[in-house]
PDB file of C-alpha atoms in Angstrom:
ATOM      1  CA  MET A   1       4.277 -28.530 -27.637  1.00 44.00           C
ATOM      2  CA  LYS A   2       6.638 -30.197 -25.170  1.00 43.00           C
ATOM      3  CA  PHE A   3       7.156 -26.830 -23.465  1.00 41.00           C
ATOM      4  CA  LEU A   4       3.391 -26.357 -23.038  1.00 36.00           C
ATOM      5  CA  GLY A   5       3.092 -29.795 -21.422  1.00 40.00           C
ATOM      6  CA  LEU A   6       5.963 -29.013 -18.976  1.00 36.00           C
ATOM      7  CA  LEU A   7       4.424 -25.674 -18.187  1.00 34.00           C
ATOM      8  CA  LEU A   8       1.035 -27.252 -17.410  1.00 35.00           C
ATOM      9  CA  LEU A   9       2.731 -29.868 -15.258  1.00 36.00           C
ATOM     10  CA  ALA A  10       4.665 -27.237 -13.298  1.00 40.00           C
ATOM     11  CA  MET A  11       1.486 -25.158 -12.795  1.00 38.00           C
ATOM     12  CA  SER A  12      -0.522 -28.144 -11.571  1.00 39.00           C
ATOM     13  CA  LEU A  13       2.295 -29.150  -9.131  1.00 36.00           C
ATOM     14  CA  SER A  14       2.528 -25.626  -7.750  1.00 35.00           C
ATOM     15  CA  PHE A  15      -1.228 -25.457  -7.378  1.00 35.00           C
ATOM     16  CA  GLY A  16      -1.139 -28.750  -5.428  1.00 36.00           C
ATOM     17  CA  ILE A  17       1.548 -27.345  -3.105  1.00 33.00           C
ATOM     18  CA  CYS A  18      -0.425 -24.179  -2.487  1.00 33.00           C
ATOM     19  CA  ALA A  19      -3.646 -26.070  -1.923  1.00 36.00           C
ATOM     20  CA  CYS A  20      -2.008 -28.138   0.841  1.00 37.00           C
ATOM     21  CA  GLU A  21      -0.462 -25.197   2.594  1.00 38.00           C
ATOM     22  CA  ASN A  22      -1.412 -24.911   6.245  1.00 41.00           C
ATOM     23  CA  ASP A  23      -0.672 -21.664   8.060  1.00 43.00           C
ATOM     24  CA  ASN A  24      -0.602 -23.164  11.583  1.00 49.00           C
ATOM     25  CA  ASN A  25       1.765 -26.033  10.717  1.00 53.00           C
ATOM     26  CA  ASP A  26      -0.072 -28.339  13.180  1.00 57.00           C
ATOM     27  CA  ASP A  27      -0.156 -31.043  10.542  1.00 59.00           C
ATOM     28  CA  LYS A  28       3.630 -31.363  10.974  1.00 66.00           C
ATOM     29  CA  LYS A  29       3.027 -32.205  14.648  1.00 89.00           C
ATOM     30  CA  VAL A  30       0.514 -34.997  13.872  1.00 96.00           C
ATOM     31  CA  SER A  31       2.102 -38.397  14.140  1.00 96.00           C
ATOM     32  CA  ILE A  32       2.249 -40.785  11.204  1.00 97.00           C
ATOM     33  CA  GLU A  33       0.137 -43.232  13.243  1.00 98.00           C
ATOM     34  CA  VAL A  34      -2.672 -40.637  13.619  1.00 98.00           C
ATOM     35  CA  LEU A  35      -2.483 -39.746   9.965  1.00 98.00           C
ATOM     36  CA  LYS A  36      -2.732 -43.458   9.013  1.00 98.00           C
ATOM     37  CA  ALA A  37      -5.675 -43.968  11.387  1.00 98.00           C
ATOM     38  CA  PHE A  38      -7.428 -40.996   9.888  1.00 98.00           C
ATOM     39  CA  GLU A  39      -6.815 -42.097   6.301  1.00 98.00           C
ATOM     40  CA  GLN A  40      -8.100 -45.580   7.086  1.00 97.00           C
ATOM     41  CA  ARG A  41     -11.284 -44.259   8.739  1.00 97.00           C
ATOM     42  CA  PHE A  42     -11.938 -41.443   6.200  1.00 97.00           C
ATOM     43  CA  PRO A  43     -10.429 -42.502   2.917  1.00 96.00           C
ATOM     44  CA  GLN A  44     -12.491 -40.006   0.874  1.00 94.00           C
ATOM     45  CA  ALA A  45     -11.615 -36.975   3.000  1.00 97.00           C
ATOM     46  CA  VAL A  46     -10.625 -33.815   1.156  1.00 98.00           C
ATOM     47  CA  GLN A  47      -9.451 -30.370   2.269  1.00 98.00           C
ATOM     48  CA  VAL A  48      -8.030 -31.794   5.478  1.00 98.00           C
ATOM     49  CA  ASP A  49      -6.674 -29.294   8.056  1.00 98.00           C
ATOM     50  CA  TRP A  50      -5.132 -30.481  11.301  1.00 98.00           C
ATOM     51  CA  ASP A  51      -5.052 -28.818  14.702  1.00 96.00           C
ATOM     52  CA  ILE A  52      -3.630 -29.981  18.006  1.00 95.00           C
ATOM     53  CA  GLU A  53      -6.131 -29.463  20.841  1.00 93.00           C
ATOM     54  CA  GLY A  54      -4.380 -30.430  24.066  1.00 93.00           C
ATOM     55  CA  LYS A  55      -3.967 -34.207  23.928  1.00 95.00           C
ATOM     56  CA  TYR A  56      -6.032 -34.565  20.786  1.00 96.00           C
ATOM     57  CA  CYS A  57      -5.345 -34.304  17.122  1.00 98.00           C
ATOM     58  CA  VAL A  58      -8.353 -32.788  15.345  1.00 97.00           C
ATOM     59  CA  ALA A  59      -8.876 -33.034  11.538  1.00 98.00           C
ATOM     60  CA  GLU A  60     -11.396 -30.638   9.952  1.00 98.00           C
ATOM     61  CA  PHE A  61     -12.298 -31.816   6.472  1.00 98.00           C
ATOM     62  CA  LYS A  62     -14.982 -32.388   3.901  1.00 98.00           C
ATOM     63  CA  GLY A  63     -16.276 -35.905   3.332  1.00 96.00           C
ATOM     64  CA  THR A  64     -19.260 -38.198   3.194  1.00 91.00           C
ATOM     65  CA  ILE A  65     -21.285 -38.938   6.311  1.00 87.00           C
ATOM     66  CA  PRO A  66     -20.020 -41.882   8.304  1.00 85.00           C
ATOM     67  CA  ASP A  67     -22.424 -44.698   8.905  1.00 85.00           C
ATOM     68  CA  ILE A  68     -25.194 -43.200  10.990  1.00 88.00           C
ATOM     69  CA  PRO A  69     -28.302 -45.240  10.166  1.00 88.00           C
ATOM     70  CA  GLU A  70     -30.690 -42.916  12.080  1.00 90.00           C
ATOM     71  CA  LEU A  71     -30.143 -40.077   9.609  1.00 91.00           C
ATOM     72  CA  SER A  72     -32.624 -39.535   6.800  1.00 90.00           C
ATOM     73  CA  LEU A  73     -30.349 -39.157   3.758  1.00 89.00           C
ATOM     74  CA  GLU A  74     -32.762 -40.119   0.992  1.00 88.00           C
ATOM     75  CA  ASP A  75     -33.183 -36.438  -0.075  1.00 86.00           C
ATOM     76  CA  VAL A  76     -29.423 -35.761  -0.032  1.00 88.00           C
ATOM     77  CA  PRO A  77     -27.808 -35.990  -3.476  1.00 90.00           C
ATOM     78  CA  GLN A  78     -25.375 -38.838  -3.922  1.00 87.00           C
ATOM     79  CA  GLY A  79     -21.775 -37.661  -3.313  1.00 87.00           C
ATOM     80  CA  THR A  80     -22.685 -34.669  -1.198  1.00 91.00           C
ATOM     81  CA  LEU A  81     -19.708 -33.630   0.935  1.00 95.00           C
ATOM     82  CA  PHE A  82     -20.282 -32.457   4.489  1.00 96.00           C
ATOM     83  CA  ASN A  83     -18.080 -30.584   6.969  1.00 97.00           C
ATOM     84  CA  LEU A  84     -16.658 -33.032   9.494  1.00 98.00           C
ATOM     85  CA  GLU A  85     -14.306 -32.866  12.455  1.00 97.00           C
ATOM     86  CA  ALA A  86     -12.555 -36.060  13.626  1.00 98.00           C
ATOM     87  CA  TRP A  87     -10.872 -36.274  16.971  1.00 97.00           C
ATOM     88  CA  PHE A  88      -8.030 -38.743  17.653  1.00 98.00           C
ATOM     89  CA  ASP A  89      -5.957 -39.085  20.802  1.00 97.00           C
ATOM     90  CA  LEU A  90      -2.189 -38.941  20.523  1.00 96.00           C
ATOM     91  CA  GLY A  91      -2.137 -42.764  20.451  1.00 96.00           C
ATOM     92  CA  ALA A  92      -4.062 -42.710  17.120  1.00 98.00           C
ATOM     93  CA  ASN A  93      -7.336 -43.887  18.695  1.00 97.00           C
ATOM     94  CA  TRP A  94     -10.455 -42.364  17.101  1.00 97.00           C
ATOM     95  CA  LYS A  95     -12.556 -40.705  19.799  1.00 97.00           C
ATOM     96  CA  MET A  96     -15.338 -38.860  17.960  1.00 97.00           C
ATOM     97  CA  THR A  97     -16.554 -37.374  14.785  1.00 97.00           C
ATOM     98  CA  VAL A  98     -18.684 -34.202  14.594  1.00 97.00           C
ATOM     99  CA  VAL A  99     -20.730 -33.979  11.400  1.00 97.00           C
ATOM    100  CA  ASP A 100     -22.379 -30.721  10.332  1.00 97.00           C
ATOM    101  CA  VAL A 101     -25.732 -31.832   8.775  1.00 97.00           C
ATOM    102  CA  PRO A 102     -28.862 -30.184   7.464  1.00 96.00           C
ATOM    103  CA  TYR A 103     -31.635 -30.181  10.048  1.00 97.00           C
ATOM    104  CA  LYS A 104     -33.892 -32.151   7.706  1.00 96.00           C
ATOM    105  CA  VAL A 105     -31.651 -35.255   7.927  1.00 96.00           C
ATOM    106  CA  LEU A 106     -31.855 -35.505  11.719  1.00 97.00           C
ATOM    107  CA  PRO A 107     -33.802 -38.477  13.069  1.00 97.00           C
ATOM    108  CA  LYS A 108     -37.592 -37.837  13.154  1.00 97.00           C
ATOM    109  CA  ALA A 109     -37.549 -38.399  16.930  1.00 97.00           C
ATOM    110  CA  VAL A 110     -34.983 -35.572  17.329  1.00 98.00           C
ATOM    111  CA  GLN A 111     -36.966 -33.262  15.059  1.00 98.00           C
ATOM    112  CA  THR A 112     -40.125 -33.997  17.022  1.00 98.00           C
ATOM    113  CA  GLY A 113     -38.307 -33.491  20.286  1.00 98.00           C
ATOM    114  CA  PHE A 114     -37.163 -30.089  19.056  1.00 98.00           C
ATOM    115  CA  THR A 115     -40.498 -28.888  17.636  1.00 98.00           C
ATOM    116  CA  THR A 116     -42.327 -29.884  20.872  1.00 98.00           C
ATOM    117  CA  SER A 117     -39.688 -28.290  23.151  1.00 97.00           C
ATOM    118  CA  ASN A 118     -39.807 -24.775  24.526  1.00 97.00           C
ATOM    119  CA  TYR A 119     -37.531 -23.813  21.592  1.00 97.00           C
ATOM    120  CA  GLY A 120     -39.756 -25.232  18.868  1.00 97.00           C
ATOM    121  CA  ALA A 121     -40.591 -21.766  17.457  1.00 97.00           C
ATOM    122  CA  TRP A 122     -36.959 -20.603  17.417  1.00 98.00           C
ATOM    123  CA  LYS A 123     -34.992 -20.419  14.162  1.00 97.00           C
ATOM    124  CA  VAL A 124     -32.666 -23.352  13.454  1.00 98.00           C
ATOM    125  CA  GLU A 125     -29.171 -22.123  12.573  1.00 96.00           C
ATOM    126  CA  ASP A 126     -27.193 -25.313  12.461  1.00 96.00           C
ATOM    127  CA  ALA A 127     -27.293 -29.016  13.331  1.00 97.00           C
ATOM    128  CA  ASP A 128     -24.500 -31.418  14.252  1.00 97.00           C
ATOM    129  CA  VAL A 129     -24.252 -35.108  15.039  1.00 97.00           C
ATOM    130  CA  ILE A 130     -21.589 -36.226  17.449  1.00 97.00           C
ATOM    131  CA  GLN A 131     -20.604 -39.825  16.790  1.00 96.00           C
ATOM    132  CA  ARG A 132     -18.505 -41.495  19.538  1.00 94.00           C
ATOM    133  CA  ASN A 133     -16.786 -44.798  19.931  1.00 87.00           C
ATOM    134  CA  GLY A 134     -19.145 -47.203  21.692  1.00 90.00           C
ATOM    135  CA  LEU A 135     -21.545 -44.521  22.863  1.00 94.00           C
ATOM    136  CA  ASP A 136     -24.904 -43.191  21.622  1.00 94.00           C
ATOM    137  CA  ASN A 137     -24.911 -40.338  19.180  1.00 96.00           C
ATOM    138  CA  VAL A 138     -25.669 -36.824  20.375  1.00 97.00           C
ATOM    139  CA  TYR A 139     -27.644 -34.444  18.144  1.00 97.00           C
ATOM    140  CA  VAL A 140     -26.988 -30.755  18.589  1.00 97.00           C
ATOM    141  CA  ILE A 141     -29.317 -28.110  17.195  1.00 97.00           C
ATOM    142  CA  GLU A 142     -28.162 -24.471  17.332  1.00 97.00           C
ATOM    143  CA  VAL A 143     -31.180 -22.126  17.496  1.00 97.00           C
ATOM    144  CA  GLU A 144     -31.669 -18.401  17.803  1.00 96.00           C
ATOM    145  CA  GLN A 145     -34.421 -16.006  18.609  1.00 96.00           C
ATOM    146  CA  GLY A 146     -33.530 -12.352  18.167  1.00 94.00           C
ATOM    147  CA  ASN A 147     -30.036 -11.916  19.698  1.00 93.00           C
ATOM    148  CA  THR A 148     -30.341 -14.998  21.868  1.00 95.00           C
ATOM    149  CA  GLU A 149     -28.718 -18.280  20.827  1.00 95.00           C
ATOM    150  CA  ARG A 150     -28.933 -21.703  22.373  1.00 96.00           C
ATOM    151  CA  TYR A 151     -27.328 -25.064  21.723  1.00 96.00           C
ATOM    152  CA  LEU A 152     -29.774 -27.904  22.339  1.00 97.00           C
ATOM    153  CA  TYR A 153     -28.502 -31.456  22.897  1.00 97.00           C
ATOM    154  CA  PHE A 154     -30.792 -34.410  22.094  1.00 98.00           C
ATOM    155  CA  ASN A 155     -30.389 -38.128  22.376  1.00 97.00           C
ATOM    156  CA  SER A 156     -31.522 -40.466  19.596  1.00 95.00           C
ATOM    157  CA  LYS A 157     -34.989 -40.773  21.227  1.00 97.00           C
ATOM    158  CA  GLY A 158     -35.600 -37.047  20.868  1.00 97.00           C
ATOM    159  CA  VAL A 159     -35.150 -36.214  24.554  1.00 98.00           C
ATOM    160  CA  LEU A 160     -33.591 -32.791  25.200  1.00 98.00           C
ATOM    161  CA  THR A 161     -30.723 -33.708  27.519  1.00 97.00           C
ATOM    162  CA  ASN A 162     -28.953 -30.353  27.838  1.00 95.00           C
ATOM    163  CA  GLU A 163     -29.001 -26.760  26.597  1.00 94.00           C
ATOM    164  CA  LYS A 164     -26.266 -24.168  26.637  1.00 94.00           C
ATOM    165  CA  LYS A 165     -25.922 -20.486  25.910  1.00 91.00           C
ATOM    166  CA  ASP A 166     -22.693 -20.978  24.046  1.00 81.00           C
ATOM    167  CA  ASN A 167     -20.606 -23.773  22.663  1.00 74.00           C
ATOM    168  CA  ASN A 168     -16.884 -23.523  21.999  1.00 65.00           C
ATOM    169  CA  ASP A 169     -16.306 -27.115  21.142  1.00 74.00           C
ATOM    170  CA  TYR A 170     -17.491 -30.621  21.999  1.00 85.00           C
ATOM    171  CA  ARG A 171     -14.593 -31.723  24.228  1.00 86.00           C
ATOM    172  CA  GLU A 172     -17.028 -32.705  26.989  1.00 86.00           C
ATOM    173  CA  PHE A 173     -18.056 -35.656  24.786  1.00 88.00           C
ATOM    174  CA  LEU A 174     -14.561 -37.146  24.626  1.00 84.00           C
TER     175      LEU A 174
END
């Protein structure tokens, strides 16, 4: 019986080590200060993977939505985890969070702005909220029609402020 307990303990420890493995080793370059700032801001984060993007440390993870009162979350089951990306500068200062959300939780003004835009009949592929320190949120809706894709940027009032053919990342919002 004691052997079985030790075997189970060894298996669970080895599983934990494998689950934390990171092929790019960028998490070893992230400072303790950045890791602490991240943990303080996102204590429920799971499946965290770090990348270094120039002068920024970027954590991709699953977690709950940060406080964004404009979102309509009443139809989202309690405890739902979303894909998030948090950007910190090398001094451990939070710069922005990108949250991948269902289109239906976007503010009604943004949904109305989209449906009344020239792209209202296009298929919605994805939606993101960009939350920044001291600045208004930006709502990004990725749409497609046939082989054509567009990234549409809305402010909280539902005004289409920009559109792009492609989108590699959201660095312009830093």
